Amino acid sequence: DIQMTQSPTSLSTSVGDRVTITCRASQNINSYLNWYQEKPGKAPKLLIYATSNLQSGVPSRFSGSGSGTEFTLTISSLQPEDFATYYCQQSYNTPRTFGQGTKMEIK
Amino acid sequence: QVQLVESGGGLVKPGGSLRLSCAASGFTFSDYYMSWIRQAPGKGLEWVSYISSSGRTIYYADSVKGRFTISRDNAKNSLYLHMNSLRAEDTAVYYCAREVVVSATGLGFDSWGQGTLVTVSS
């Protein structure tokens, strides 16, 4: 199974900050890396698919990059509604696997 | 609009069984792979199982293999998860989710249901 490791696992940030979350895969997954945002009591929401493609309706302050085994999610200027937990997930093969999550909190 | 609505969750004793359902609407259900994904209380996301659009290809996580069975009825736009021999560690919110898959590689779970809670406890 492909292991997905996110860092950091928690982040204390402020509105307006630029934030980067890293996700590493235990083997090459080409560009099959997706990012999700989860808020308490709600289902996860797909933000970015295939490394860098913004899902419809997602603000342009979110961006993704990387390839192979190392990937990043960047939020260019944090907004109050962005405080949430973020997960990466590989869809290169089965079983589909998720990172452990990065919880973003207000400083 | 795309809608996925899970049902069937509840409290069950260890060793018991439960069947979850997911009713899909707003899209051509038979065109999409579907998955079950769960989240234990206070924990992260764990993929459980997927079924191809035709139902011919099925995969399970090792943690549920031999105990859970995924199925679908494209005529009824419905996805199911039959869960047997339930354990305390199966306690979680169970989500159904839609995935675009091309040649066995996916492009993310782009639609999710609201989830249904399964609690395994004596």
XYZ file of N, CA, C and O in Angstrom, chain A residues 9-84:
304
model
N 1.231 18.425 10.843
C -0.083 17.851 11.150
C -0.992 18.872 11.810
O -2.210 18.674 11.901
N -0.390 19.949 12.303
C -1.196 21.062 12.801
C -0.461 22.352 12.508
O 0.774 22.375 12.375
N -1.223 23.418 12.407
C -0.686 24.697 11.967
C -1.492 25.798 12.631
O -2.739 25.777 12.585
N -0.799 26.733 13.248
C -1.451 27.888 13.849
C -1.118 29.105 12.983
O 0.057 29.480 12.865
N -2.130 29.676 12.373
C -1.877 30.721 11.375
C -2.861 31.868 11.556
O -3.803 31.783 12.356
N -2.666 32.909 10.777
C -3.510 34.099 10.866
C -4.139 34.423 9.526
O -3.590 34.037 8.472
N -5.247 35.119 9.563
C -5.874 35.591 8.327
C -4.863 36.418 7.545
O -4.149 37.249 8.121
N -4.789 36.140 6.253
C -3.856 36.855 5.389
C -2.529 36.137 5.185
O -1.776 36.480 4.266
N -2.220 35.142 6.017
C -0.965 34.400 5.879
C -0.965 33.569 4.599
O -2.004 33.147 4.095
N 0.251 33.315 4.100
C 0.462 32.340 3.032
C 0.853 31.026 3.704
O 1.745 31.003 4.555
N 0.177 29.951 3.335
C 0.370 28.658 4.009
C 0.689 27.583 2.992
O 0.087 27.541 1.913
N 1.630 26.728 3.354
C 1.969 25.586 2.503
C 1.927 24.313 3.333
O 2.498 24.252 4.430
N 1.246 23.308 2.809
C 1.182 21.973 3.417
C 1.859 21.002 2.450
O 1.635 21.064 1.233
N 2.673 20.111 2.999
C 3.396 19.146 2.182
C 2.817 17.750 2.363
O 2.397 17.376 3.461
N 2.814 17.001 1.278
C 2.345 15.607 1.298
C 3.373 14.764 0.566
O 3.757 15.090 -0.571
N 3.852 13.712 1.217
C 4.822 12.813 0.602
C 4.235 11.406 0.451
O 3.622 10.889 1.387
N 4.456 10.840 -0.712
C 4.009 9.477 -0.986
C 5.181 8.512 -0.826
O 6.324 8.870 -1.116
N 4.885 7.305 -0.387
C 5.949 6.324 -0.148
C 6.503 5.730 -1.448
O 7.526 5.032 -1.416
N 5.826 5.980 -2.565
C 6.357 5.590 -3.866
C 5.795 6.548 -4.912
O 4.888 7.346 -4.611
N 6.318 6.472 -6.096
C 5.909 7.372 -7.180
C 4.421 7.212 -7.494
O 3.936 6.099 -7.743
N 3.683 8.325 -7.443
C 2.263 8.300 -7.801
C 1.984 9.214 -8.997
O 0.851 9.640 -9.230
N 3.029 9.518 -9.753
C 2.913 10.440 -10.892
C 2.240 11.726 -10.415
O 2.738 12.373 -9.507
N 1.119 12.075 -11.005
C 0.442 13.306 -10.585
C -0.913 13.026 -9.944
O -1.735 13.930 -9.797
N -1.114 11.760 -9.516
C -2.440 11.367 -9.019
C -2.598 11.680 -7.538
O -2.734 10.780 -6.684
N -2.591 12.962 -7.244
C -2.655 13.444 -5.871
C -3.778 14.468 -5.768
O -3.846 15.388 -6.604
N -4.636 14.285 -4.789
C -5.802 15.139 -4.605
C -5.782 15.744 -3.206
O -5.215 15.162 -2.284
N -6.400 16.922 -3.059
C -6.492 17.609 -1.774
C -7.945 17.863 -1.409
O -8.751 18.239 -2.276
N -8.250 17.695 -0.127
C -9.601 17.896 0.388
C -9.562 18.837 1.584
O -8.580 18.876 2.328
N -10.670 19.546 1.770
C -10.879 20.392 2.938
C -12.044 19.801 3.729
O -13.085 19.484 3.145
N -11.863 19.685 5.034
C -12.940 19.166 5.878
C -13.204 20.122 7.015
O -12.276 20.555 7.714
N -14.481 20.449 7.196
C -14.902 21.278 8.328
C -15.734 20.424 9.276
O -16.371 19.449 8.837
N -15.753 20.771 10.556
C -16.457 19.937 11.547
C -17.910 19.680 11.172
O -18.647 20.610 10.809
N -18.303 18.417 11.222
C -19.685 18.038 10.952
C -20.075 18.032 9.491
O -21.240 17.793 9.162
N -19.122 18.286 8.610
C -19.417 18.325 7.174
C -18.594 17.265 6.441
O -17.532 16.846 6.904
N -19.082 16.855 5.278
C -18.312 15.936 4.447
C -17.097 16.655 3.862
O -17.139 17.868 3.639
N -16.038 15.924 3.614
C -14.882 16.530 2.946
C -15.265 17.084 1.576
O -16.200 16.604 0.935
N -14.506 18.082 1.156
C -14.752 18.744 -0.130
C -13.482 18.668 -0.959
O -12.397 19.013 -0.468
N -13.614 18.233 -2.209
C -12.459 18.166 -3.105
C -12.055 19.579 -3.507
O -12.867 20.344 -4.027
N -10.780 19.906 -3.260
C -10.256 21.221 -3.636
C -9.462 21.158 -4.944
O -9.654 21.985 -5.836
N -8.535 20.206 -4.978
C -7.609 20.094 -6.099
C -7.488 18.627 -6.484
O -7.355 17.762 -5.602
N -7.528 18.334 -7.767
C -7.337 16.958 -8.243
C -6.162 16.895 -9.205
O -5.806 17.898 -9.842
N -5.568 15.722 -9.266
C -4.412 15.505 -10.146
C -3.365 16.591 -9.960
O -2.910 17.218 -10.928
N -2.975 16.797 -8.717
C -1.888 17.685 -8.294
C -2.198 19.170 -8.345
O -1.949 19.883 -7.373
N -2.724 19.647 -9.487
C -2.773 21.100 -9.662
C -4.061 21.621 -10.274
O -4.144 22.827 -10.571
N -5.046 20.763 -10.455
C -6.289 21.191 -11.098
C -7.325 21.606 -10.051
O -7.729 20.802 -9.203
N -7.745 22.856 -10.141
C -8.693 23.400 -9.181
C -10.099 22.856 -9.488
O -10.570 22.971 -10.628
N -10.727 22.275 -8.485
C -12.095 21.805 -8.657
C -12.998 23.021 -8.875
O -12.744 24.116 -8.364
N -14.059 22.823 -9.650
C -14.990 23.899 -9.951
C -15.508 24.557 -8.678
O -15.902 23.874 -7.721
N -15.474 25.880 -8.651
C -16.003 26.631 -7.522
C -15.010 26.904 -6.413
O -15.316 27.649 -5.476
N -13.816 26.324 -6.498
C -12.806 26.530 -5.452
C -12.056 27.839 -5.733
O -11.616 28.062 -6.874
N -11.882 28.681 -4.723
C -11.214 29.973 -4.950
C -9.784 29.820 -5.458
O -9.083 28.864 -5.095
N -9.338 30.778 -6.234
C -8.017 30.706 -6.859
C -6.874 30.912 -5.883
O -5.704 30.760 -6.248
N -7.162 31.257 -4.617
C -6.081 31.353 -3.634
C -5.524 29.975 -3.277
O -4.458 29.878 -2.689
N -6.246 28.916 -3.644
C -5.755 27.554 -3.449
C -4.990 27.122 -4.696
O -5.449 27.329 -5.822
N -3.824 26.506 -4.480
C -3.080 25.964 -5.602
C -2.310 24.728 -5.152
O -2.019 24.556 -3.965
N -1.994 23.876 -6.118
C -1.259 22.661 -5.813
C -0.127 22.462 -6.797
O -0.197 22.915 -7.949
N 0.926 21.803 -6.327
C 2.059 21.522 -7.205
C 2.743 20.237 -6.755
O 2.424 19.683 -5.692
N 3.706 19.800 -7.589
C 4.483 18.617 -7.243
C 4.417 17.551 -8.305
O 3.755 17.718 -9.341
N 5.115 16.460 -8.054
C 5.065 15.289 -8.929
C 5.848 14.164 -8.271
O 6.686 14.425 -7.395
N 5.564 12.946 -8.702
C 6.317 11.812 -8.178
C 5.935 11.448 -6.760
O 4.954 10.733 -6.537
N 6.716 11.947 -5.796
C 6.459 11.600 -4.401
C 6.249 12.803 -3.491
O 5.921 12.632 -2.317
N 6.467 14.005 -3.973
C 6.340 15.178 -3.116
C 5.415 16.211 -3.717
O 5.574 16.618 -4.878
N 4.466 16.658 -2.892
C 3.399 17.545 -3.366
C 3.131 18.622 -2.329
O 3.391 18.416 -1.137
N 2.618 19.761 -2.779
C 2.277 20.826 -1.852
C 0.913 21.423 -2.184
O 0.511 21.494 -3.357
N 0.229 21.841 -1.140
C -0.978 22.652 -1.235
C -0.618 24.016 -0.671
O -0.083 24.101 0.442
N -0.908 25.058 -1.414
C -0.628 26.414 -0.965
C -1.917 27.219 -0.943
O -2.720 27.146 -1.886
N -2.090 27.962 0.132
C -3.179 28.933 0.219
C -2.496 30.291 0.265
O -1.726 30.574 1.193
N -2.762 31.128 -0.721
C -1.959 32.339 -0.891
C -2.238 33.387 0.176
O -1.333 34.092 0.611
N -3.479 33.499 0.608
C -3.857 34.483 1.628
C -5.052 33.931 2.389
O -6.179 33.947 1.877
N -4.772 33.428 3.570
C -5.803 32.727 4.343
C -7.009 33.604 4.626
O -6.861 34.757 5.070
N -8.167 33.038 4.416
C -9.421 33.696 4.754
C -10.049 32.990 5.956
O -9.730 31.830 6.228
N -10.942 33.665 6.677
C -11.526 33.043 7.886
C -12.176 31.689 7.611
O -12.103 30.788 8.448
N -12.754 31.523 6.422
C -13.440 30.269 6.109
C -12.476 29.130 5.756
O -12.906 27.992 5.555
N -11.175 29.423 5.704
C -10.194 28.390 5.344
C -9.700 27.596 6.550
O -8.957 26.618 6.381
N -10.065 28.020 7.743
C -9.615 27.285 8.921
C -10.399 25.978 8.991
O -11.614 25.966 9.203
N -9.665 24.878 8.779
C -10.275 23.568 8.567
C -9.160 22.527 8.649
O -8.004 22.867 8.938
